[in-house]
mmCIF file of C-alpha atoms in Angstrom:
data_model
loop_
_atom_site.group_PDB
_atom_site.id
_atom_site.type_symbol
_atom_site.label_atom_id
_atom_site.label_comp_id
_atom_site.label_asym_id
_atom_site.label_seq_id
_atom_site.Cartn_x
_atom_site.Cartn_y
_atom_site.Cartn_z
ATOM 1 C CA GLN A 150 27.451 -21.819 -194.552
ATOM 2 C CA LYS A 151 26.815 -18.442 -196.168
ATOM 3 C CA GLU A 152 29.339 -15.774 -195.279
ATOM 4 C CA VAL A 153 26.654 -13.259 -194.267
ATOM 5 C CA GLU A 154 23.228 -14.420 -193.140
ATOM 6 C CA GLN A 155 20.043 -12.477 -192.544
ATOM 7 C CA ASN A 156 16.467 -13.481 -191.886
ATOM 8 C CA SER A 157 14.691 -12.757 -195.171
ATOM 9 C CA GLY A 158 11.464 -11.761 -193.427
ATOM 10 C CA PRO A 159 9.175 -10.147 -194.060
ATOM 11 C CA LEU A 160 9.320 -8.426 -190.711
ATOM 12 C CA SER A 161 6.127 -6.535 -189.999
ATOM 13 C CA VAL A 162 5.895 -3.938 -187.211
ATOM 14 C CA PRO A 163 3.279 -1.302 -186.361
ATOM 15 C CA GLU A 164 4.059 2.367 -186.810
ATOM 16 C CA GLY A 165 5.930 3.746 -183.813
ATOM 17 C CA ALA A 166 7.362 0.369 -182.754
ATOM 18 C CA ILE A 167 10.999 -0.739 -182.687
ATOM 19 C CA ALA A 168 12.156 -2.854 -185.623
ATOM 20 C CA SER A 169 15.064 -5.197 -184.930
ATOM 21 C CA LEU A 170 17.112 -6.568 -187.817
ATOM 22 C CA ASN A 171 19.824 -9.168 -187.322
ATOM 23 C CA CYS A 172 22.848 -10.402 -189.237
ATOM 24 C CA THR A 173 25.543 -13.012 -188.595
ATOM 25 C CA TYR A 174 28.828 -13.392 -190.440
ATOM 26 C CA SER A 175 31.473 -16.104 -190.694
ATOM 27 C CA ASP A 176 34.811 -14.290 -191.221
ATOM 28 C CA ARG A 177 36.311 -13.589 -187.774
ATOM 29 C CA GLY A 178 38.842 -11.199 -189.308
ATOM 30 C CA SER A 179 36.195 -8.775 -190.590
ATOM 31 C CA GLN A 180 36.577 -5.251 -189.283
ATOM 32 C CA SER A 181 34.085 -3.161 -191.291
ATOM 33 C CA PHE A 182 30.332 -3.612 -191.181
ATOM 34 C CA PHE A 183 27.554 -1.716 -192.925
ATOM 35 C CA TRP A 184 23.786 -1.487 -193.092
ATOM 36 C CA TYR A 185 22.141 -0.377 -196.333
ATOM 37 C CA ARG A 186 18.506 0.348 -197.096
ATOM 38 C CA GLN A 187 17.068 -0.487 -200.494
ATOM 39 C CA TYR A 188 13.655 0.624 -201.688
ATOM 40 C CA SER A 189 11.994 -1.452 -204.388
ATOM 41 C CA GLY A 190 13.503 -0.710 -207.789
ATOM 42 C CA LYS A 191 16.209 1.530 -206.331
ATOM 43 C CA SER A 192 19.871 1.161 -205.480
ATOM 44 C CA PRO A 193 21.171 0.500 -201.949
ATOM 45 C CA GLU A 194 21.879 3.543 -199.789
ATOM 46 C CA LEU A 195 24.056 3.566 -196.687
ATOM 47 C CA ILE A 196 22.387 3.881 -193.287
ATOM 48 C CA MET A 197 25.193 3.046 -190.855
ATOM 49 C CA SER A 198 28.808 1.965 -190.671
ATOM 50 C CA ILE A 199 30.129 0.275 -187.540
ATOM 51 C CA TYR A 200 33.647 -0.867 -186.749
ATOM 52 C CA SER A 201 33.926 -1.385 -182.976
ATOM 53 C CA ASN A 202 32.075 -3.599 -180.533
ATOM 54 C CA GLY A 203 29.076 -1.947 -178.920
ATOM 55 C CA ASP A 204 26.366 0.417 -180.056
ATOM 56 C CA LYS A 205 26.445 3.289 -182.520
ATOM 57 C CA GLU A 206 23.468 5.611 -182.702
ATOM 58 C CA ASP A 207 22.395 7.951 -185.519
ATOM 59 C CA GLY A 208 18.968 9.497 -185.098
ATOM 60 C CA ARG A 209 16.364 6.741 -184.976
ATOM 61 C CA PHE A 210 18.906 4.103 -186.009
ATOM 62 C CA THR A 211 21.217 2.114 -183.720
ATOM 63 C CA ALA A 212 23.731 -0.402 -185.002
ATOM 64 C CA GLN A 213 25.119 -3.020 -182.618
ATOM 65 C CA LEU A 214 28.261 -5.085 -183.165
ATOM 66 C CA ASN A 215 29.485 -8.120 -181.233
ATOM 67 C CA LYS A 216 32.627 -9.494 -182.873
ATOM 68 C CA ALA A 217 32.961 -12.378 -180.408
ATOM 69 C CA SER A 218 29.522 -13.643 -181.405
ATOM 70 C CA GLN A 219 29.989 -12.534 -185.049
ATOM 71 C CA TYR A 220 26.729 -10.651 -184.873
ATOM 72 C CA VAL A 221 25.538 -7.289 -186.179
ATOM 73 C CA SER A 222 22.122 -5.789 -185.655
ATOM 74 C CA LEU A 223 20.158 -2.686 -186.600
ATOM 75 C CA LEU A 224 17.437 -1.192 -184.451
ATOM 76 C CA ILE A 225 14.970 1.308 -185.890
ATOM 77 C CA ARG A 226 13.097 3.244 -183.220
ATOM 78 C CA ASP A 227 9.736 4.935 -183.819
ATOM 79 C CA SER A 228 9.347 3.041 -187.096
ATOM 80 C CA GLN A 229 7.585 4.934 -189.878
ATOM 81 C CA PRO A 230 5.841 3.641 -193.021
ATOM 82 C CA SER A 231 8.646 5.297 -194.992
ATOM 83 C CA ASP A 232 11.059 2.829 -193.345
ATOM 84 C CA SER A 233 9.410 -0.001 -195.291
ATOM 85 C CA ALA A 234 12.220 -1.353 -197.452
ATOM 86 C CA THR A 235 14.762 -4.156 -197.667
ATOM 87 C CA TYR A 236 17.705 -3.814 -195.285
ATOM 88 C CA LEU A 237 21.026 -5.252 -196.374
ATOM 89 C CA CYS A 238 23.825 -6.214 -194.010
ATOM 90 C CA ALA A 239 27.298 -5.963 -195.573
ATOM 91 C CA VAL A 240 30.635 -7.198 -194.240
ATOM 92 C CA MET A 241 34.085 -6.528 -195.642
ATOM 93 C CA VAL A 242 36.146 -9.707 -195.862
ATOM 94 C CA GLY A 243 39.711 -10.265 -197.007
ATOM 95 C CA GLY A 244 40.543 -6.601 -197.456
ATOM 96 C CA PHE A 245 38.567 -5.075 -200.316
ATOM 97 C CA LYS A 246 35.796 -7.592 -200.861
ATOM 98 C CA THR A 247 32.337 -6.856 -199.476
ATOM 99 C CA ILE A 248 29.803 -9.617 -199.000
ATOM 100 C CA PHE A 249 26.119 -8.765 -198.654
ATOM 101 C CA GLY A 250 23.412 -10.705 -196.915
ATOM 102 C CA ALA A 251 20.257 -11.531 -198.849
ATOM 103 C CA GLY A 252 18.401 -8.742 -197.040
ATOM 104 C CA THR A 253 15.458 -8.501 -194.653
ATOM 105 C CA ARG A 254 12.210 -7.020 -195.920
ATOM 106 C CA LEU A 255 10.607 -4.672 -193.401
ATOM 107 C CA PHE A 256 6.989 -3.559 -193.515
ATOM 108 C CA VAL A 257 5.814 -0.795 -191.183
ATOM 109 C CA LYS A 258 2.035 -0.756 -190.869
ATOM 110 C CA ALA A 259 0.347 2.629 -190.454
ATOM 111 C CA ASN T 164 28.251 15.853 -208.445
ATOM 112 C CA ALA T 165 26.857 12.761 -210.176
ATOM 113 C CA GLY T 166 28.471 10.129 -207.903
ATOM 114 C CA VAL T 167 28.372 6.766 -209.695
ATOM 115 C CA THR T 168 26.900 6.740 -213.204
ATOM 116 C CA GLN T 169 25.902 3.548 -215.002
ATOM 117 C CA THR T 170 24.922 3.144 -218.629
ATOM 118 C CA PRO T 171 22.686 1.880 -220.037
ATOM 119 C CA LYS T 172 19.795 1.811 -217.554
ATOM 120 C CA PHE T 173 17.901 -0.898 -219.432
ATOM 121 C CA GLN T 174 18.949 -3.421 -222.050
ATOM 122 C CA VAL T 175 17.427 -6.443 -223.763
ATOM 123 C CA LEU T 176 19.754 -8.915 -225.435
ATOM 124 C CA LYS T 177 19.373 -12.148 -227.293
ATOM 125 C CA THR T 178 21.215 -15.249 -226.146
ATOM 126 C CA GLY T 179 24.766 -15.218 -227.478
ATOM 127 C CA GLN T 180 25.018 -11.464 -227.979
ATOM 128 C CA SER T 181 27.728 -9.481 -226.252
ATOM 129 C CA MET T 182 27.624 -6.151 -224.527
ATOM 130 C CA THR T 183 29.542 -3.915 -222.161
ATOM 131 C CA LEU T 184 28.077 -2.183 -219.135
ATOM 132 C CA GLN T 185 29.751 1.107 -218.357
ATOM 133 C CA CYS T 186 30.400 2.636 -214.939
ATOM 134 C CA ALA T 187 32.079 5.912 -214.025
ATOM 135 C CA GLN T 188 32.565 7.627 -210.659
ATOM 136 C CA ASP T 189 33.564 11.210 -209.950
ATOM 137 C CA MET T 190 34.422 10.851 -206.254
ATOM 138 C CA ASN T 191 38.093 9.988 -206.838
ATOM 139 C CA HIS T 192 37.568 6.614 -205.151
ATOM 140 C CA ASN T 193 40.266 3.983 -205.492
ATOM 141 C CA SER T 194 38.056 0.875 -205.410
ATOM 142 C CA MET T 195 35.224 -0.099 -207.733
ATOM 143 C CA TYR T 196 32.849 -3.065 -207.771
ATOM 144 C CA TRP T 197 30.313 -4.861 -209.940
ATOM 145 C CA TYR T 198 27.384 -6.715 -208.389
ATOM 146 C CA ARG T 199 24.365 -8.538 -209.668
ATOM 147 C CA GLN T 200 21.095 -8.701 -207.776
ATOM 148 C CA ASP T 201 18.535 -11.417 -208.314
ATOM 149 C CA PRO T 202 15.221 -11.769 -206.424
ATOM 150 C CA GLY T 203 15.819 -13.193 -202.957
ATOM 151 C CA MET T 204 19.587 -13.424 -203.490
ATOM 152 C CA GLY T 205 20.813 -10.064 -202.284
ATOM 153 C CA LEU T 206 23.838 -8.503 -203.959
ATOM 154 C CA ARG T 207 26.499 -10.882 -205.243
ATOM 155 C CA LEU T 208 29.955 -9.616 -206.109
ATOM 156 C CA ILE T 209 31.039 -10.347 -209.683
ATOM 157 C CA TYR T 210 34.415 -8.577 -209.881
ATOM 158 C CA TYR T 211 36.144 -5.789 -208.061
ATOM 159 C CA SER T 212 39.083 -3.489 -208.599
ATOM 160 C CA ALA T 213 40.922 -2.492 -205.440
ATOM 161 C CA SER T 214 42.870 0.169 -207.294
ATOM 162 C CA GLU T 215 43.608 1.348 -210.805
ATOM 163 C CA GLY T 216 45.365 -1.414 -212.718
ATOM 164 C CA THR T 217 44.097 -4.322 -210.601
ATOM 165 C CA THR T 218 41.027 -6.537 -210.861
ATOM 166 C CA ASP T 219 39.953 -9.595 -208.877
ATOM 167 C CA LYS T 220 37.193 -12.154 -209.023
ATOM 168 C CA GLY T 221 34.269 -12.006 -206.639
ATOM 169 C CA GLU T 222 31.652 -14.638 -205.806
ATOM 170 C CA VAL T 223 30.151 -15.134 -209.293
ATOM 171 C CA PRO T 224 32.715 -14.188 -212.004
ATOM 172 C CA ASN T 225 31.934 -16.873 -214.595
ATOM 173 C CA GLY T 226 30.678 -15.471 -217.887
ATOM 174 C CA TYR T 227 31.968 -11.950 -217.207
ATOM 175 C CA ASN T 228 35.078 -9.896 -217.845
ATOM 176 C CA VAL T 229 36.014 -6.479 -216.512
ATOM 177 C CA SER T 230 38.316 -3.632 -217.397
ATOM 178 C CA ARG T 231 39.514 -0.876 -215.067
ATOM 179 C CA LEU T 232 40.046 1.662 -217.801
ATOM 180 C CA ASN T 233 41.347 4.388 -215.474
ATOM 181 C CA LYS T 234 40.648 5.530 -211.935
ATOM 182 C CA ARG T 235 37.150 6.742 -212.866
ATOM 183 C CA GLU T 236 35.873 3.946 -215.098
ATOM 184 C CA PHE T 237 35.205 0.247 -214.564
ATOM 185 C CA SER T 238 33.385 -1.709 -217.265
ATOM 186 C CA LEU T 239 31.715 -5.132 -217.194
ATOM 187 C CA ARG T 240 31.523 -7.242 -220.349
ATOM 188 C CA LEU T 241 29.278 -10.158 -221.197
ATOM 189 C CA GLU T 242 30.962 -11.968 -224.088
ATOM 190 C CA SER T 243 28.127 -14.401 -224.883
ATOM 191 C CA ALA T 244 24.986 -13.546 -222.954
ATOM 192 C CA ALA T 245 22.922 -16.340 -221.414
ATOM 193 C CA PRO T 246 19.395 -16.197 -219.926
ATOM 194 C CA SER T 247 20.918 -16.960 -216.498
ATOM 195 C CA GLN T 248 22.592 -13.556 -216.665
ATOM 196 C CA THR T 249 19.240 -11.762 -216.620
ATOM 197 C CA SER T 250 19.561 -9.571 -213.556
ATOM 198 C CA VAL T 251 19.978 -6.072 -212.194
ATOM 199 C CA TYR T 252 23.613 -5.007 -212.252
ATOM 200 C CA PHE T 253 24.993 -2.449 -209.822
ATOM 201 C CA CYS T 254 28.323 -0.684 -209.935
ATOM 202 C CA ALA T 255 29.753 0.769 -206.733
ATOM 203 C CA SER T 256 32.827 2.646 -205.600
ATOM 204 C CA SER T 257 34.528 3.350 -202.297
ATOM 205 C CA GLU T 258 37.684 4.727 -200.750
ATOM 206 C CA ALA T 259 38.670 1.330 -199.336
ATOM 207 C CA ARG T 260 41.947 0.861 -197.473
ATOM 208 C CA GLY T 261 42.116 -2.917 -197.541
ATOM 209 C CA GLN T 262 42.459 -3.253 -193.794
ATOM 210 C CA GLY T 263 41.079 -1.706 -190.668
ATOM 211 C CA ARG T 264 38.181 0.683 -191.025
ATOM 212 C CA ASN T 265 37.084 0.722 -194.633
ATOM 213 C CA GLN T 266 34.732 3.271 -196.101
ATOM 214 C CA PRO T 267 31.271 2.221 -197.347
ATOM 215 C CA GLN T 268 30.348 1.845 -200.966
ATOM 216 C CA HIS T 269 28.347 4.274 -203.093
ATOM 217 C CA PHE T 270 26.084 2.710 -205.681
ATOM 218 C CA GLY T 271 24.947 3.648 -209.144
ATOM 219 C CA ASP T 272 21.287 3.414 -210.164
ATOM 220 C CA GLY T 273 21.719 0.003 -211.761
ATOM 221 C CA THR T 274 21.312 -1.574 -215.190
ATOM 222 C CA ARG T 275 18.301 -3.809 -215.743
ATOM 223 C CA LEU T 276 19.403 -6.484 -218.197
ATOM 224 C CA SER T 277 17.120 -9.069 -219.800
ATOM 225 C CA ILE T 278 18.461 -11.871 -221.961
ATOM 226 C CA LEU T 279 15.976 -13.719 -224.130
#
């Protein structure tokens, strides 16, 4: 079992819709979770950090964490074509090590 | 403020050649990381340095060596390049604490490495 799993997609949503991205992880001791966005040919950039169970909102983005179910998600409201990218879920395990999921490709159709 | 700077940006090597990828950060972060990214594989951790003077293996360390030269610089060396090491390499840094709420990583622009 991979330590961090994501649906590779592609996930296609119409402009203005909600995009829902999911991630599961295997290390129950993990305490730090991150979502990054990566445009083609570019480096990953941080969208959200989340550390506690529940929801964390930042503009159009909401991260959700459920440690009991070992599940992290990212919701993008009012999706825009500029949101089309690969979204990477990252989980810190064993202290300093960060493991990334393979990423979910999102396409927002105008 | 440059953040994380990687050199070179592109490189082509022949099988068996060696080279060192350089990474420097100016954010005074304690932890630094090297990843490789292959199509459909996401980012895979090669080596990391939790603090100056320490280095540890990640998921895919075989064929690589690293040096944490000082707090700012963390280099990755390929001693005898192989075609399987063709990839995009990213360096990252963070102010990680090792437990509890760790800070996210900041990435360099990457090095695109092709080995023929």
